[in-house]
CSV table of C-alpha atoms in Angstrom, one decimal:
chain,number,residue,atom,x,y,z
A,155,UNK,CA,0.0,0.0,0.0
A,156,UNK,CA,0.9,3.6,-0.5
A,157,UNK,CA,2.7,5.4,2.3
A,158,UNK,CA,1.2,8.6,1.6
A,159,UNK,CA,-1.9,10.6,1.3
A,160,UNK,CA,-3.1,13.1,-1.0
A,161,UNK,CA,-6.2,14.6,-1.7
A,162,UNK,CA,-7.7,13.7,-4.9
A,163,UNK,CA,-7.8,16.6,-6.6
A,164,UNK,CA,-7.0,20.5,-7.2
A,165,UNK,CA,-7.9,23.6,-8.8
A,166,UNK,CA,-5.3,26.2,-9.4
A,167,UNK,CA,-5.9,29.2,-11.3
A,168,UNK,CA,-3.4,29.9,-14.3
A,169,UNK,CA,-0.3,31.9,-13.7
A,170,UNK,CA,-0.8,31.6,-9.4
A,171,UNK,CA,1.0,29.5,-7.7
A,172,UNK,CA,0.1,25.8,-7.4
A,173,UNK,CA,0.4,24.3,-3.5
A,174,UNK,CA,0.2,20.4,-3.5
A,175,UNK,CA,0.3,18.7,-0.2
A,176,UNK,CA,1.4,15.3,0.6
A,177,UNK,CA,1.3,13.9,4.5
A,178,UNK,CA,3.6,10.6,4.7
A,179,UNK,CA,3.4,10.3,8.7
A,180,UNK,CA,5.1,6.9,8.9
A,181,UNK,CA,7.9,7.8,7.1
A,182,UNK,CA,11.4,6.5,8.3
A,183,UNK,CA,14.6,8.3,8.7
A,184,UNK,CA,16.5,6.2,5.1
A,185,UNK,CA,13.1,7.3,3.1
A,186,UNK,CA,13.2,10.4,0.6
A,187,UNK,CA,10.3,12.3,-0.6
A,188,UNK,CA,9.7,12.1,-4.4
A,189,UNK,CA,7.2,13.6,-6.6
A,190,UNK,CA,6.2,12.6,-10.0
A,191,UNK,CA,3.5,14.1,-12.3
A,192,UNK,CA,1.5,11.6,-15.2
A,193,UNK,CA,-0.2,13.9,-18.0
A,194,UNK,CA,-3.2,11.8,-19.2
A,195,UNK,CA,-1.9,8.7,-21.2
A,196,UNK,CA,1.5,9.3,-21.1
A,197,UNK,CA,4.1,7.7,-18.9
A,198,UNK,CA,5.0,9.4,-15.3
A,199,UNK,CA,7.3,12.2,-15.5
A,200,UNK,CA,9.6,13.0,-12.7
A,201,UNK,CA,10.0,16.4,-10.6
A,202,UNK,CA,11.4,16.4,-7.6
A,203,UNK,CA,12.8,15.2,-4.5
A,204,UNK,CA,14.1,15.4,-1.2
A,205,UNK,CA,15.3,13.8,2.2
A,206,UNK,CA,15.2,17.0,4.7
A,207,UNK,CA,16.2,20.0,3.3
A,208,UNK,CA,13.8,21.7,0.8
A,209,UNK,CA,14.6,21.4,-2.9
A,210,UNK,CA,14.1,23.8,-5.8
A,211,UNK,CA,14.9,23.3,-9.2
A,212,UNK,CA,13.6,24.0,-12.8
A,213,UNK,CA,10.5,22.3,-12.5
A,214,UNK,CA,9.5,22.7,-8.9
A,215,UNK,CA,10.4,23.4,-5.2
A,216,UNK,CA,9.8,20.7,-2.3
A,217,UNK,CA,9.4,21.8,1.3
A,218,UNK,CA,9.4,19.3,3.4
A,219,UNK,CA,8.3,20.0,7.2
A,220,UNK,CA,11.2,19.8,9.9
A,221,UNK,CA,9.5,16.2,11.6
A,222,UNK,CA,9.3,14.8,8.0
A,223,UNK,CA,6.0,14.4,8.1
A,224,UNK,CA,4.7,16.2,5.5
A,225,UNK,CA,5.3,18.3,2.4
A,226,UNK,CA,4.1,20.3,-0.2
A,227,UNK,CA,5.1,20.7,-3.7
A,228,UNK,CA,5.1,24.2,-5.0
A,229,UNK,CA,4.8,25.0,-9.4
A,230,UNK,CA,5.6,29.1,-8.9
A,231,UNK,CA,3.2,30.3,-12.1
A,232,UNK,CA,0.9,26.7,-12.5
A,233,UNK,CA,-0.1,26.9,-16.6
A,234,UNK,CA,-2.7,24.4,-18.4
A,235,UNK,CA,0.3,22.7,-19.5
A,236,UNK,CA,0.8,21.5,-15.4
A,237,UNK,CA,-2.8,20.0,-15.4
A,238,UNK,CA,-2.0,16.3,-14.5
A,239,UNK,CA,-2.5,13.9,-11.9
A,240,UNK,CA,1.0,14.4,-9.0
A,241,UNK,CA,1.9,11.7,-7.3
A,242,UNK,CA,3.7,11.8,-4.2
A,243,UNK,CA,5.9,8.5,-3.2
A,244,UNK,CA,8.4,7.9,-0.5
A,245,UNK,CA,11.2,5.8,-1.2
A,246,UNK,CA,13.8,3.7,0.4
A,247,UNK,CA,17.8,5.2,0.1
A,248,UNK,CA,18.8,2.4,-1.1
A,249,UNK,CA,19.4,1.6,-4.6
A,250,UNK,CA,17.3,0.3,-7.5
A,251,UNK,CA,14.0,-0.2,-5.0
A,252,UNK,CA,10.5,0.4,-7.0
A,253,UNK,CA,8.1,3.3,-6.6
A,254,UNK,CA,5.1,2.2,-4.9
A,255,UNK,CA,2.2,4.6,-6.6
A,256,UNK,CA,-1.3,5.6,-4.3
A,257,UNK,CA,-4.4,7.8,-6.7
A,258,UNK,CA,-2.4,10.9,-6.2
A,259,UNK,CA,-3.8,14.7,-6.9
A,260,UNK,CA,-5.7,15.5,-9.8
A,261,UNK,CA,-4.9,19.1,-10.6
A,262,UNK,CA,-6.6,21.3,-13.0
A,263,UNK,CA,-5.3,24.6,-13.9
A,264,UNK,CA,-8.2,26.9,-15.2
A,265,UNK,CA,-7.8,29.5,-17.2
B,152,UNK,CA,18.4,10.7,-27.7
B,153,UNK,CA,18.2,8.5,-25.0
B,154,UNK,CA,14.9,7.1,-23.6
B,155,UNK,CA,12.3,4.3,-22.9
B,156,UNK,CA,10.9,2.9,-25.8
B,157,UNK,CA,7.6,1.1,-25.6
B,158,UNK,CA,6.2,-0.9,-28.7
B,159,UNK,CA,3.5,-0.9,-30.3
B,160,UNK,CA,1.4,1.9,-28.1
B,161,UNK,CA,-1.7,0.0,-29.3
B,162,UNK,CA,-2.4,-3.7,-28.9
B,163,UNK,CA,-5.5,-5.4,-29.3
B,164,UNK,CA,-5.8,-9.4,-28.4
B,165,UNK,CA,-7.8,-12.2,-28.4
B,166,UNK,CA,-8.8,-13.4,-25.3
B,167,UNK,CA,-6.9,-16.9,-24.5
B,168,UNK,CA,-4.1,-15.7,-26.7
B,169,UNK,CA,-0.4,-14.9,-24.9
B,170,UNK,CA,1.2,-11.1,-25.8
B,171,UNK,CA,4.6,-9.7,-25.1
B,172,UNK,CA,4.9,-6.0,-24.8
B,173,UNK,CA,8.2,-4.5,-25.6
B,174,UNK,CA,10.4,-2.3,-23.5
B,175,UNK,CA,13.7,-0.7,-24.3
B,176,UNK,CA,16.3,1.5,-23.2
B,177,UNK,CA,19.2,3.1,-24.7
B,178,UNK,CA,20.3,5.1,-21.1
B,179,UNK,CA,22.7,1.8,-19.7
B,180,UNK,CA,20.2,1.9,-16.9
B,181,UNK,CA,20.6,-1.6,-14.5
B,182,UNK,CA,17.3,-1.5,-13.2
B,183,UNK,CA,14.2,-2.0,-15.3
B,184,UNK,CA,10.4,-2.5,-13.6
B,185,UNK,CA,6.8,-2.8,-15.1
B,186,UNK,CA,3.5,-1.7,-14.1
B,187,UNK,CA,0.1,-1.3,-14.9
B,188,UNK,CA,-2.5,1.2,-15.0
B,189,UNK,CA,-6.1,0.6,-14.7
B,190,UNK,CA,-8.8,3.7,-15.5
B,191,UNK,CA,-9.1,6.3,-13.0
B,192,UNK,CA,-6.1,4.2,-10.6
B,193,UNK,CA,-2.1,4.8,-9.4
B,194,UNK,CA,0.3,2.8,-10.8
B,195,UNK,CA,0.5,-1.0,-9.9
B,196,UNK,CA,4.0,-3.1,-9.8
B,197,UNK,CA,4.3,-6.1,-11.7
B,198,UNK,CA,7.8,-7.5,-12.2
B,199,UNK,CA,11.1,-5.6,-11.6
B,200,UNK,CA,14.5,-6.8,-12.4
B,201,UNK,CA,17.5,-5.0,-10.9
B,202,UNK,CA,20.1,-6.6,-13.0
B,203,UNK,CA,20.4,-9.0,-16.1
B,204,UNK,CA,19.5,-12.6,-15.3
B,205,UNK,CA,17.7,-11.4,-12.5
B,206,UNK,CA,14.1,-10.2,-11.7
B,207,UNK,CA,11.8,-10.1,-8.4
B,208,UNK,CA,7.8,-10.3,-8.2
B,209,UNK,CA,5.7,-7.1,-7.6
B,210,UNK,CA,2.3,-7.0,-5.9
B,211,UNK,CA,0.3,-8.5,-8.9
B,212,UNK,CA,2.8,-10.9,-11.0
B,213,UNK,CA,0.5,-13.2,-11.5
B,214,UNK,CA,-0.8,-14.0,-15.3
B,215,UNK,CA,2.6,-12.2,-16.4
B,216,UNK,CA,5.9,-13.5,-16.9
B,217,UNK,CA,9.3,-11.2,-17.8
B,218,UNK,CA,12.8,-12.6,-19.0
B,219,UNK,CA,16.2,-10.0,-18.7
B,220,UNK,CA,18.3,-11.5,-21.3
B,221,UNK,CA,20.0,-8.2,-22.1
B,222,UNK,CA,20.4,-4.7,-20.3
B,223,UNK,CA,18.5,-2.7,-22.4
B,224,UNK,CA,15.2,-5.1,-23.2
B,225,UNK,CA,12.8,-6.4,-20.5
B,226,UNK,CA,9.7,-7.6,-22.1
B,227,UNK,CA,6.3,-8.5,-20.4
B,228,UNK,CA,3.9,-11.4,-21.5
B,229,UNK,CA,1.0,-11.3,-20.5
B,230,UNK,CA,-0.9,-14.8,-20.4
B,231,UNK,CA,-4.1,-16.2,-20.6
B,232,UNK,CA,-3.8,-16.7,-16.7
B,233,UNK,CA,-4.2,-12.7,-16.6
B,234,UNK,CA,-8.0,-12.5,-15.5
B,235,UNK,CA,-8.5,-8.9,-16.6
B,236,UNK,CA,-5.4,-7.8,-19.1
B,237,UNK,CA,-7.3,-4.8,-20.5
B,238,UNK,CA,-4.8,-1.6,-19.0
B,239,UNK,CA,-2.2,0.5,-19.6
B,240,UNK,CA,1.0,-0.7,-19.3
B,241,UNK,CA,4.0,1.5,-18.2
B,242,UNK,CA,8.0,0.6,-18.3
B,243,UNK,CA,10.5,2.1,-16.1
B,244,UNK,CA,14.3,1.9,-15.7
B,245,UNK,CA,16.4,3.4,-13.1
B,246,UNK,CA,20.3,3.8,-13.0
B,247,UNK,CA,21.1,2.9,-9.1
B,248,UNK,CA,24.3,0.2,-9.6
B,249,UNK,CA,23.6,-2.3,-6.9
B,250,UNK,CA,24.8,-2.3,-3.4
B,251,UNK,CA,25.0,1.4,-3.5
B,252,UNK,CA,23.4,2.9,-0.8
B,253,UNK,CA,21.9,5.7,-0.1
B,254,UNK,CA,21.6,6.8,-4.1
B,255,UNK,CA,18.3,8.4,-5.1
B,256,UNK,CA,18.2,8.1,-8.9
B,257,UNK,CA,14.6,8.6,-10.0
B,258,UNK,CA,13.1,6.2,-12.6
B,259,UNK,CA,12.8,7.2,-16.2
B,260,UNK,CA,9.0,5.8,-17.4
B,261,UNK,CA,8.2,5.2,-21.3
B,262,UNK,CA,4.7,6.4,-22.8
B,263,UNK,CA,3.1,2.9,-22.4
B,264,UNK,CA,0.9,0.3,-24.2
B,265,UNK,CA,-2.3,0.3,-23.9
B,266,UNK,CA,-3.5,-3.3,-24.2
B,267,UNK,CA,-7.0,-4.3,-25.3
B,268,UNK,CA,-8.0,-8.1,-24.5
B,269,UNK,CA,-11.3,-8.8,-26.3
């Protein structure tokens, strides 16, 4: 089963800032935080992730809170290209281990 | 340029009759995983290999078999034991090299096949 919960689904208006949040309260201390987006019928695409520090980069930023409990993935200006379902998955350090996937968030970004 | 590539994107079977989707990769990744997609669901894992001549069970393996004769190819067939085949099915690879810890690479997915059983 999936180690995390998001809520099913999202509006965000276009050009505002998109908040996604993710609550993972079992989480253990070797686990990272990773985010992946799946536009309809196309394979999953990844964005982001993180162990304890937030994370920024061209895609994306990750803040994760301070007891690891939850996070939020931030898209600065969402556009109607971002409208997809996001998936939040926490993963062991270790190598080569396999994502395990829950519904994730269904966001729509409205014009 | 390097990728997944998943053939046909299409497939359409008669029921009773055995399929093999394709899946390969060009990006010398070790690790290579199925899983499949069912309207409206999250991802589900079927088989994952983490090196060549090697592959472990995911949560719903059964009806589907995998063989990884060669890094860069790790096809699925799915048999007539598969109860419901009809779903999208998605190919991953990751590049971890095994019994490295603590190494985060993120798995690379292919655009799927969507597979019709009639």
């Amino acid at each position: 089963d999936a180690k995390t919960t998001q809520p099913p689904s999202m509006d965000c208006a276009e050009g505002r800032a998109a908040n996604l949040p993710c609550n993972h309260s079992t989480i253990s201390g070797n686990e990272y935080v990773y985010w992946y987006r799946q536009i309809h019928s196309q394979g999953p695409q990844y964005i982001i992730h993180g162990l304890k520090n937030n994370e920024t980069n061209e895609m994306a930023s990750l803040i994760i809170t301070e007891d690891r409990k939850s996070s939020t993935l931030i898209l600065p200006h969402a556009t109607l290209r971002d409208t997809a379902v996001y998936y939040c998955i926490v993963r062991v350090a270790s190598g080569n281990t396999p994502l395990v996937f829950g519904k994730g968030t269904r966001l729509s970004v409205i014009a | 340029d390097g990728g997944i590539t998943q053939s046909p994107k299409y497939l359409f079977r008669k029921e009773g009759q055995n399929v093999t989707l394709s899946c390969e990769q060009n990006l010398n990744h070790d690790a290579m995983y199925w899983y499949r997609q069912d309207p409206g669901q999250g991802l589900r894992l079927i088989y994952y290999s983490q090196i060549v001549n090697d592959f472990q069970k995911g949560d719903i393996a059964e009806g589907y078999s995998v063989s990884r004769e060669k890094k860069e190819s790790f096809p699925l067939t799915v048999t007539s034991a598969q109860k419901n085949p009809t779903a999208f099915y998605l190919c991953a690879s990751s590049t971890d090299p095994p019994g490295i810890k603590a190494y985060n690479s993120p798995l690379h997915f292919g655009n799927g096949t969507r597979l019709t059983v009639t």
